[in-house]
mmCIF file of C-alpha atoms in Angstrom:
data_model
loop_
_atom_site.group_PDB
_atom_site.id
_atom_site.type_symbol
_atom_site.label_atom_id
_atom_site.label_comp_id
_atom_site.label_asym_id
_atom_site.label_seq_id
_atom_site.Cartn_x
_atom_site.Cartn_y
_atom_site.Cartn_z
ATOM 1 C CA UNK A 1 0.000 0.000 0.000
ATOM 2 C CA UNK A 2 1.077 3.292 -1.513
ATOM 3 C CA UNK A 3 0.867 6.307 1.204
ATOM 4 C CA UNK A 4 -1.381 9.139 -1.293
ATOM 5 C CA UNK A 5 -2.744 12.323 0.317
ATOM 6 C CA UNK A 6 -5.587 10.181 0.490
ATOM 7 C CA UNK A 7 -4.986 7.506 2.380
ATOM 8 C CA UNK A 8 -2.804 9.997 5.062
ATOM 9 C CA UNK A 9 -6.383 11.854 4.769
ATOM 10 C CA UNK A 10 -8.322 8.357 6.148
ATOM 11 C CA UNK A 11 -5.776 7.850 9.427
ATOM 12 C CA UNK A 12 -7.896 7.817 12.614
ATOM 13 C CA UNK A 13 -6.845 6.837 16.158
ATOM 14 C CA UNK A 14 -7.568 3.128 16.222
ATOM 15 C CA UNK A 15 -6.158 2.434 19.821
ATOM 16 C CA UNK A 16 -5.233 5.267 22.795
ATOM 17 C CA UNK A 17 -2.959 4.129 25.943
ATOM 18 C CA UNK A 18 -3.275 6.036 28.838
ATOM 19 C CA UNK A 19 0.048 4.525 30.859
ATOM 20 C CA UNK A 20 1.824 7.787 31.879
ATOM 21 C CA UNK A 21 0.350 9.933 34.475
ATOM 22 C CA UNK A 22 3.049 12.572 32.904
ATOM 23 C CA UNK A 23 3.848 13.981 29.479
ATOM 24 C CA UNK A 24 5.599 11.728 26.940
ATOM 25 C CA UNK A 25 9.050 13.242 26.473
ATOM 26 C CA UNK A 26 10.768 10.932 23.570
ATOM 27 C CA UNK A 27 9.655 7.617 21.821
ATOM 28 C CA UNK A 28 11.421 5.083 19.141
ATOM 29 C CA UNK A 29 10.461 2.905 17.011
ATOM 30 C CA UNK A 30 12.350 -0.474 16.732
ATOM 31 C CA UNK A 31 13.945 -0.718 13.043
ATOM 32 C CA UNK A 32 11.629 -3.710 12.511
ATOM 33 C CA UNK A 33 8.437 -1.587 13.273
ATOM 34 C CA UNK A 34 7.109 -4.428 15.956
ATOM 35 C CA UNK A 35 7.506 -2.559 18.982
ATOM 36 C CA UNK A 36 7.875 1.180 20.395
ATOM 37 C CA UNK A 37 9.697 2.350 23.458
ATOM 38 C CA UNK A 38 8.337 5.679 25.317
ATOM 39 C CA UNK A 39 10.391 7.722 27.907
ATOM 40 C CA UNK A 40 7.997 9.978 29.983
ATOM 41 C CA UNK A 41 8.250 12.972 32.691
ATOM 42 C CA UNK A 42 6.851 10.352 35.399
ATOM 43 C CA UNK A 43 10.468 8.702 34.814
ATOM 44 C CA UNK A 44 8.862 5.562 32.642
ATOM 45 C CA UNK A 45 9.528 3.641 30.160
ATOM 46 C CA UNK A 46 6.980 1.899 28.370
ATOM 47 C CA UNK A 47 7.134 -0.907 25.524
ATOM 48 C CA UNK A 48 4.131 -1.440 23.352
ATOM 49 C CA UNK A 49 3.920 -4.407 20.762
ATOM 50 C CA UNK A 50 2.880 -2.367 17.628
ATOM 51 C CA UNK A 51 1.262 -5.443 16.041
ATOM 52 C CA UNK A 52 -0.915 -6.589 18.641
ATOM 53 C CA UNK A 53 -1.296 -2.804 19.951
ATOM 54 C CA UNK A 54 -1.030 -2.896 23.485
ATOM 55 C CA UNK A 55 1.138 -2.268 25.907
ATOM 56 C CA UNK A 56 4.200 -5.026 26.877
ATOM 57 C CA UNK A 57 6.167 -3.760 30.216
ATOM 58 C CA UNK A 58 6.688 -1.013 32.235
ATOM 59 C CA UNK A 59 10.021 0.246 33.689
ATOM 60 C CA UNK A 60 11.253 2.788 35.409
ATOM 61 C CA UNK A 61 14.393 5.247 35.945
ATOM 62 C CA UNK A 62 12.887 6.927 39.124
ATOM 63 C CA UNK A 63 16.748 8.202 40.111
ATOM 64 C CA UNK A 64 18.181 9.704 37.064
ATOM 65 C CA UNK A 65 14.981 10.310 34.975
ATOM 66 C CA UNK A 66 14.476 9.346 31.278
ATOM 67 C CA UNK A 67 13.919 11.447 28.167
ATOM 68 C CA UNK A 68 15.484 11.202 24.585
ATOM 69 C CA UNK A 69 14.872 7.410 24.391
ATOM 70 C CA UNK A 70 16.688 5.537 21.172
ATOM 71 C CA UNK A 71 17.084 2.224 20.316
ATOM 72 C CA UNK A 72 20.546 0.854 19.826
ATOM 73 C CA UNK A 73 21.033 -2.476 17.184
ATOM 74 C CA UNK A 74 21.092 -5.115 19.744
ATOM 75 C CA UNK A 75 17.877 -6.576 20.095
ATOM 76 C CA UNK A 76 16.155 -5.191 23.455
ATOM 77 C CA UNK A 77 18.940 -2.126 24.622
ATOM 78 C CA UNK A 78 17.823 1.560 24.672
ATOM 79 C CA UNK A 79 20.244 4.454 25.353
ATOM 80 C CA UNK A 80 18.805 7.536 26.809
ATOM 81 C CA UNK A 81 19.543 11.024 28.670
ATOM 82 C CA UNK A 82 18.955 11.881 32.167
ATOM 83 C CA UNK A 83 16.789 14.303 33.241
ATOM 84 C CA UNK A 84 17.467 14.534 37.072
ATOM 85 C CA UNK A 85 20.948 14.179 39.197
ATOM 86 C CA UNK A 86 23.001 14.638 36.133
ATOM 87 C CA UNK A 87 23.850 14.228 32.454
ATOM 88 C CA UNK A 88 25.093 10.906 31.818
ATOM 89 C CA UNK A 89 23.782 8.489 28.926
ATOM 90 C CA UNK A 90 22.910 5.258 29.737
ATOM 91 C CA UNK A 91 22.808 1.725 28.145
ATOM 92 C CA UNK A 92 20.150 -0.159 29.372
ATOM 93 C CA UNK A 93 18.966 -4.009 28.372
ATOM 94 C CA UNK A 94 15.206 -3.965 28.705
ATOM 95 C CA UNK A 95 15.759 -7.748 29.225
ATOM 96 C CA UNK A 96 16.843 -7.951 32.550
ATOM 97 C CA UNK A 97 16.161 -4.096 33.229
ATOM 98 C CA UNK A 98 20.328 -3.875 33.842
ATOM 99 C CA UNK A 99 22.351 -0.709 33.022
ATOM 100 C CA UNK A 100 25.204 -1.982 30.531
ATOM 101 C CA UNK A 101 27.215 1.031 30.516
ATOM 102 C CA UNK A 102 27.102 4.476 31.275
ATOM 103 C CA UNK A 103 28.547 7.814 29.502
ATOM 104 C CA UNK A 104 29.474 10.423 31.305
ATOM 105 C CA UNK A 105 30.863 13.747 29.865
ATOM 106 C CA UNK A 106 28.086 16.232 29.287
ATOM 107 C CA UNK A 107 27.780 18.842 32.129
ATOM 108 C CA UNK A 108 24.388 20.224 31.366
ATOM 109 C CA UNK A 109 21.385 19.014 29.983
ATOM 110 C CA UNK A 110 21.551 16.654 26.955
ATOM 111 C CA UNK A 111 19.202 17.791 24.087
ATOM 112 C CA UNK A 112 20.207 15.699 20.638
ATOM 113 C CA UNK A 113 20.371 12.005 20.819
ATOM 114 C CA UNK A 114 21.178 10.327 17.374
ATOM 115 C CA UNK A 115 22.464 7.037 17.174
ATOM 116 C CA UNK A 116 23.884 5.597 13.991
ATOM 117 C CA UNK A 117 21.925 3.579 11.384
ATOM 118 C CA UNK A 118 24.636 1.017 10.550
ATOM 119 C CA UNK A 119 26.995 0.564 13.661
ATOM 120 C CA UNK A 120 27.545 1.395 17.307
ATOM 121 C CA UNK A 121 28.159 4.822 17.056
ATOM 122 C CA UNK A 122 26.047 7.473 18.550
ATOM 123 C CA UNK A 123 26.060 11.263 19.095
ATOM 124 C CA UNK A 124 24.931 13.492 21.087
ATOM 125 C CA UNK A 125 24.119 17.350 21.920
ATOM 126 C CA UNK A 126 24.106 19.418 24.920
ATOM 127 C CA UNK A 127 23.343 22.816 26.249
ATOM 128 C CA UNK A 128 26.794 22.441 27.545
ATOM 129 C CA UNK A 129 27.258 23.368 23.214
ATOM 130 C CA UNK A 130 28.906 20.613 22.636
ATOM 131 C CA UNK A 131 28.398 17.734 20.631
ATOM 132 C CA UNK A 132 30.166 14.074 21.308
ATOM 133 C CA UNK A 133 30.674 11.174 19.732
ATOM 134 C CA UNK A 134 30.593 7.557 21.348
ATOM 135 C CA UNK A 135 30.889 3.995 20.677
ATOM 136 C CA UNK A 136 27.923 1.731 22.847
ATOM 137 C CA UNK A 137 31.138 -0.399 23.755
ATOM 138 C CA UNK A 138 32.807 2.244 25.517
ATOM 139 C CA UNK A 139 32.529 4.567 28.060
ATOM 140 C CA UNK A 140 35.204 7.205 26.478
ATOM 141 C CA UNK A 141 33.739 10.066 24.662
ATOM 142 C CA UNK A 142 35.184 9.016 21.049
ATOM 143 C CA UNK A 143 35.231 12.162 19.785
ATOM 144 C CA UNK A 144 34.139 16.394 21.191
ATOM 145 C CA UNK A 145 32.961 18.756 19.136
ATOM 146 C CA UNK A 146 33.014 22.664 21.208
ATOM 147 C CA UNK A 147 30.660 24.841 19.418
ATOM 148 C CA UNK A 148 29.758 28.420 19.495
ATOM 149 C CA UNK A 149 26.024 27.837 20.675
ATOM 150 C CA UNK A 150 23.477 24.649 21.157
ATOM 151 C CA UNK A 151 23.501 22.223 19.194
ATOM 152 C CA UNK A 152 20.544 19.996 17.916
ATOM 153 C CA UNK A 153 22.300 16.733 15.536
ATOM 154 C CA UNK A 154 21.425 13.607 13.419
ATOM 155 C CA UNK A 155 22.887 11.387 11.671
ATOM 156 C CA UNK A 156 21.750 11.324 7.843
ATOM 157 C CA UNK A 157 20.404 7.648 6.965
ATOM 158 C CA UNK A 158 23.618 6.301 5.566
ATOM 159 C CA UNK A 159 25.733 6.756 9.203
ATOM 160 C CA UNK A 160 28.410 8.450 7.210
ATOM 161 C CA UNK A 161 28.033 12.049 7.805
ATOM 162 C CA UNK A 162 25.747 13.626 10.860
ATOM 163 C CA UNK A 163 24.161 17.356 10.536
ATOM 164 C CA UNK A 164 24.596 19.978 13.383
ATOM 165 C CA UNK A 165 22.276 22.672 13.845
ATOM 166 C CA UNK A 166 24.367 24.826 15.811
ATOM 167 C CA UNK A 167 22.675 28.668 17.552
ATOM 168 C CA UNK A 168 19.290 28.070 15.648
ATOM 169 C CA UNK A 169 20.676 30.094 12.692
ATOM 170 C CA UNK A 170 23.056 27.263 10.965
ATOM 171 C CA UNK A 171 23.637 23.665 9.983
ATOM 172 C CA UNK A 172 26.889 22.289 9.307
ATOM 173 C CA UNK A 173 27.607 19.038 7.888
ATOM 174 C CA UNK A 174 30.545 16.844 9.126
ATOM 175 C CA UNK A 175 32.282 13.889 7.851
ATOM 176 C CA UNK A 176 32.050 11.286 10.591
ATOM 177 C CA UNK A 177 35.353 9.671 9.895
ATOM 178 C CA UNK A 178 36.803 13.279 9.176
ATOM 179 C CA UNK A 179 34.948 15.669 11.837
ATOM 180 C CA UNK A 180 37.769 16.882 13.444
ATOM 181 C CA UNK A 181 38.595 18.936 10.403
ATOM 182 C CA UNK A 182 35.719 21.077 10.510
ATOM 183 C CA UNK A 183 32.089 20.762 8.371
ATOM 184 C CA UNK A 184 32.808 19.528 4.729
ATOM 185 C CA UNK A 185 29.182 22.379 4.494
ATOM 186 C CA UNK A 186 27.886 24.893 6.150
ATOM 187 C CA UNK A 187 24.140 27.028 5.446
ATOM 188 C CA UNK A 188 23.438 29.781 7.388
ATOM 189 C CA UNK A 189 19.673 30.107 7.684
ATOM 190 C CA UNK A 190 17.853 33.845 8.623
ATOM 191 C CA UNK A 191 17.751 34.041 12.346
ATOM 192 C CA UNK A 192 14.248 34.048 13.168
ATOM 193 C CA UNK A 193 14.299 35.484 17.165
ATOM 194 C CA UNK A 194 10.816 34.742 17.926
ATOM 195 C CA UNK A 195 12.116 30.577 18.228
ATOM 196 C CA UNK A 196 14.691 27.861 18.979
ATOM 197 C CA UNK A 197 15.528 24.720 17.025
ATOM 198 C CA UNK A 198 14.989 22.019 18.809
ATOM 199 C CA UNK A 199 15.319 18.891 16.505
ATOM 200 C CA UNK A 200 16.789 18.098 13.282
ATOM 201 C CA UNK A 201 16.062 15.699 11.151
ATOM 202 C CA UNK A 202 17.216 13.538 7.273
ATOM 203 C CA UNK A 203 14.678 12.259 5.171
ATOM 204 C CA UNK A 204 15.263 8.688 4.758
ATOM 205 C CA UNK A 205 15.984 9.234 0.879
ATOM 206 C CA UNK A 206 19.353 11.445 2.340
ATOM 207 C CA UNK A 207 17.931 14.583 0.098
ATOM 208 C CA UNK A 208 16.257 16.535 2.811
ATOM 209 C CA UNK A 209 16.957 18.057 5.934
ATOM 210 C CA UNK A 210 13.611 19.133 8.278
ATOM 211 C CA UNK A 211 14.564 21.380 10.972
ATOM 212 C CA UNK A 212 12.003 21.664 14.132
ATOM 213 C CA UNK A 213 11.329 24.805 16.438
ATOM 214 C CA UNK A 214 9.689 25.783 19.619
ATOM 215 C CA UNK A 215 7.675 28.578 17.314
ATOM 216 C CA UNK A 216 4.856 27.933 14.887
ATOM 217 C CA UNK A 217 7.592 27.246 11.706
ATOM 218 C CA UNK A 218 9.119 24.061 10.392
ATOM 219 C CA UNK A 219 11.909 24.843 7.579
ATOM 220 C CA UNK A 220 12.925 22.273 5.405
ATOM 221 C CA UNK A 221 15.919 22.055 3.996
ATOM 222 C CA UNK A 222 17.884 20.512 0.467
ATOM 223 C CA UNK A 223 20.244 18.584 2.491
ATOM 224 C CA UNK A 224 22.919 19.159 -0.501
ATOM 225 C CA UNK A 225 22.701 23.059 -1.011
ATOM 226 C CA UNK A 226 21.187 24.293 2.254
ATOM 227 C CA UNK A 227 18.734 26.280 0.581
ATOM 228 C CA UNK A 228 15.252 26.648 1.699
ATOM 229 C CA UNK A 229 12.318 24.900 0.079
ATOM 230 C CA UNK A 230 9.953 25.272 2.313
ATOM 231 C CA UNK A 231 8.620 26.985 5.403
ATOM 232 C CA UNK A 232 5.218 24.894 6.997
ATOM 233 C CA UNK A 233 3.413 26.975 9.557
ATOM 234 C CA UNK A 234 -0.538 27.416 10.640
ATOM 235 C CA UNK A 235 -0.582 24.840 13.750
ATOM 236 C CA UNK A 236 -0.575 25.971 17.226
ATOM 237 C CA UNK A 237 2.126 26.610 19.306
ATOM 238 C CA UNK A 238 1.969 29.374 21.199
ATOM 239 C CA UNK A 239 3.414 28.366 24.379
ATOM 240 C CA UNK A 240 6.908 27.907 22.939
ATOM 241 C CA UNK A 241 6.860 23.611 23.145
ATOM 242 C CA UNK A 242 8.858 21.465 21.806
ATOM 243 C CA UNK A 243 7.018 19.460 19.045
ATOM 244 C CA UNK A 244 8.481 16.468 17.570
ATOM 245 C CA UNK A 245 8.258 16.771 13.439
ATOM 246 C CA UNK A 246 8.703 13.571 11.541
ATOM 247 C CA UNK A 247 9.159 12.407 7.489
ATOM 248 C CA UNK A 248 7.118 9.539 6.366
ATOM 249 C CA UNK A 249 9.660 6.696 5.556
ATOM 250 C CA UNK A 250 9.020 7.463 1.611
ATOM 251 C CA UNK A 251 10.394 10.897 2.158
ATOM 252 C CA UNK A 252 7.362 12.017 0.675
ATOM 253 C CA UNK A 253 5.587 14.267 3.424
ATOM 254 C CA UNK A 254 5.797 15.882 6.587
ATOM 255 C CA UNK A 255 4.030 15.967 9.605
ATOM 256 C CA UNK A 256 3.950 17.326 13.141
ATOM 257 C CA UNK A 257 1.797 17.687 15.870
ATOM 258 C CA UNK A 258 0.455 20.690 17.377
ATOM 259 C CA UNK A 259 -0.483 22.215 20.845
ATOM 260 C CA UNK A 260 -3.828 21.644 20.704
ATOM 261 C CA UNK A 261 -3.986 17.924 19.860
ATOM 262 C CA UNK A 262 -3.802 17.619 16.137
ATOM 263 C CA UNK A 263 -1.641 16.380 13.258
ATOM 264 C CA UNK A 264 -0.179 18.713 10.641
ATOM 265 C CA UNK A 265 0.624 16.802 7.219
ATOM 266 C CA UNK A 266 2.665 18.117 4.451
ATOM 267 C CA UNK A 267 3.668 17.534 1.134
ATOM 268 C CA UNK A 268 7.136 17.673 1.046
ATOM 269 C CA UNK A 269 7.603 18.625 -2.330
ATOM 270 C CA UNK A 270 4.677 21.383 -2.978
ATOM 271 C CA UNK A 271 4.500 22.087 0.326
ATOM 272 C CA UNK A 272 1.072 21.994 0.092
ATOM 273 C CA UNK A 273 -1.204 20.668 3.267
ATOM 274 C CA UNK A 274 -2.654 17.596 2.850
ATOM 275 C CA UNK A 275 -4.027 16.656 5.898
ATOM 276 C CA UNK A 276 -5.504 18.204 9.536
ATOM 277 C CA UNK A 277 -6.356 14.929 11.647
ATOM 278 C CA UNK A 278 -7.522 15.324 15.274
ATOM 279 C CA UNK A 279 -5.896 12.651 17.464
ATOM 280 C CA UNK A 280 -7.866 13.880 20.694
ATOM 281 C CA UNK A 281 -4.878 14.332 22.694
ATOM 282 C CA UNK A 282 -5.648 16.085 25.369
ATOM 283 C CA UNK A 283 -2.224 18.294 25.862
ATOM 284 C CA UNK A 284 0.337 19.451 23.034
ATOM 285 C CA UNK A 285 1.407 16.255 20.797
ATOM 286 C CA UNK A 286 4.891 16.435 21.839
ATOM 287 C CA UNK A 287 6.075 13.459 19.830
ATOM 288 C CA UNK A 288 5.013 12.153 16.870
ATOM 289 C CA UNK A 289 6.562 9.553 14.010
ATOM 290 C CA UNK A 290 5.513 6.796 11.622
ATOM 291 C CA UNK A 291 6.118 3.733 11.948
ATOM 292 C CA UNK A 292 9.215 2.474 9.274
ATOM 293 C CA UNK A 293 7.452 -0.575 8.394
ATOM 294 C CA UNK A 294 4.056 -0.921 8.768
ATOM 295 C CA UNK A 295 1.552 1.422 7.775
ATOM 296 C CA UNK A 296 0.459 3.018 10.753
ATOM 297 C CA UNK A 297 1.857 6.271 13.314
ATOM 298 C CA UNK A 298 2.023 7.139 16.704
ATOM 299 C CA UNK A 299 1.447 10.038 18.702
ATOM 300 C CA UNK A 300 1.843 11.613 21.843
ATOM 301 C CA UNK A 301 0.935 13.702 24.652
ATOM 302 C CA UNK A 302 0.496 12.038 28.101
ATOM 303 C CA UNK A 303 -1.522 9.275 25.912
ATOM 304 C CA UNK A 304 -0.016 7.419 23.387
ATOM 305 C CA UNK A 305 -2.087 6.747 20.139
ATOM 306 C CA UNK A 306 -1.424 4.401 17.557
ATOM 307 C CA UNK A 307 -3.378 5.541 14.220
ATOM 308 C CA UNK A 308 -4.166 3.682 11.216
ATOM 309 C CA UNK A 309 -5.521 4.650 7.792
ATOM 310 C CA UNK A 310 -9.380 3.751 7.187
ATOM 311 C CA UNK A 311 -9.456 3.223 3.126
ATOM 312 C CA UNK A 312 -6.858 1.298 1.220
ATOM 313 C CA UNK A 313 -6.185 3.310 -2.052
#
């Protein structure tokens, strides 16, 4: 099944989970599409089986706190930031509910969380405005970047260069073998004062680059030339939250959610709105992404909702 502007048009909440007696902060899909992970403000993480569609196990961080949740390659490990005590990473199997490892380095809060789409490598950003690279199998920072602001990164969808988006005015593109020379490109973007970037993101086809805010703009990016293509406004945000903004896996359209509960879809080449679906939520969407396999999203507030489509074009 082909995703049209029709059948993003027919997606309705099919199933609502109401686990988290606190906002949802971060969730991940696993690579396979089977399962999501959630990390919430009331220091939880959930696991849901996407194909039955219901939720798995609970567990919890109550010391340390858990946002930016990611799934590493090994089946059943996370990595995620702290949001209490301090700024270490940690490396947790979900099987046995065991820390594997922990990275330390970051003295203030973490805010990017990328982790590579082919090996062990992951980065990560911090209002500390740096970024660093690590290796799952060891605690050593592999690599620090000091920049002149705070960063929000990614890694592009072949794990061989990652984007920072450094002061919410520019991205710079690094070599990941080669960062230590410097960005191989850099696009300086008018500084819009009324917001902050707060995510970054590749379209899985490598050509795009979708940059989120805490204002009521989305900019989209040719992740080649750096120029502009498209600005996507007209959802709510007025009270300057972070809203996650996702790509469907074909690259083909973008969508975010919005303070008031509903979804925002784009075409990514007109720009054109396609969509305006109500998920019900009943706080900002703060997180919101489709599922890489299987044709169905999920969505966010202090409820998670997994949506499918309702016609089969």
């Amino acid at each position: 099944m082909k995703l049209t502007d029709n059948v993003l048009r027919s997606f309705r909440v099919a199933k609502v989970f109401r686990e988290n007696s606190d906002k949802i902060n971060c969730f991940d899909f696993s690579s396979n599409g089977e399962t999501i992970i959630s990390s919430s403000d009331d220091d939880s993480l959930v696991l849901y089986d996407c194909q039955e569609g219901k939720p798995k196990r609970t567990l919890y961080s109550k010391k340390y706190g858990v946002d930016l949740i990611r799934y590493t390659h090994a089946a059943n490990t996370v990595v995620y930031s702290s949001n209490k005590i301090d700024d270490t990473i940690r490396y947790l199997s979900l099987h046995d509910n065991k820390y594997i490892r922990y990275f330390p380095g970051h003295n203030k809060r973490v805010t990017s969380l990328s982790m590579s789409p082919v090996d062990d490598t992951f980065i990560s950003g911090s209002l500390d405005k740096t970024i660093r690279l690590w290796d799952l199998r060891s605690p050593n920072c592999q690599g620090l970047m000091h920049l002149q602001g705070k960063p929000v990164c990614s890694f592009d969808p072949e794990g061989l260069i990652f984007a920072a988006g450094i002061n919410s005015e520019m991205v710079k593109l690094y070599d990941l073998r080669s960062f230590d020379k410097g960005p191989f490109a850099t696009f300086k973007l008018q500084y819009d004062r009324t917001c902050e970037w707060t995510g970054l993101k590749f379209s899985n086809d490598g050509k795009l680059i979708l940059v989120s805010t805490n204002g009521g703009a989305l900019r989209l990016l040719d992740a080649f030339k750096g120029a502009v293509l498209h600005s996507f406004g007209g959802y709510n945000n007025s009270k300057g939250v972070t809203l996650e903004a996702s790509f469907t896996p074909d690259s083909q359209f973008v969508m975010i959610g919005s303070e008031d509960g509903k979804i925002h879809v784009w075409n990514a080449e007109s720009g054109m709105k396609v969509a305006l679906l109500d998920g019900k939520h009943t706080g900002p969407v703060t997180c919101l992404q489709f599922n890489p396999k299987f044709m169905t999203f999920a969505s966010a507030c202090s409820n998670m909702a997994f949506w499918l489509p309702t016609i089969d074009d």
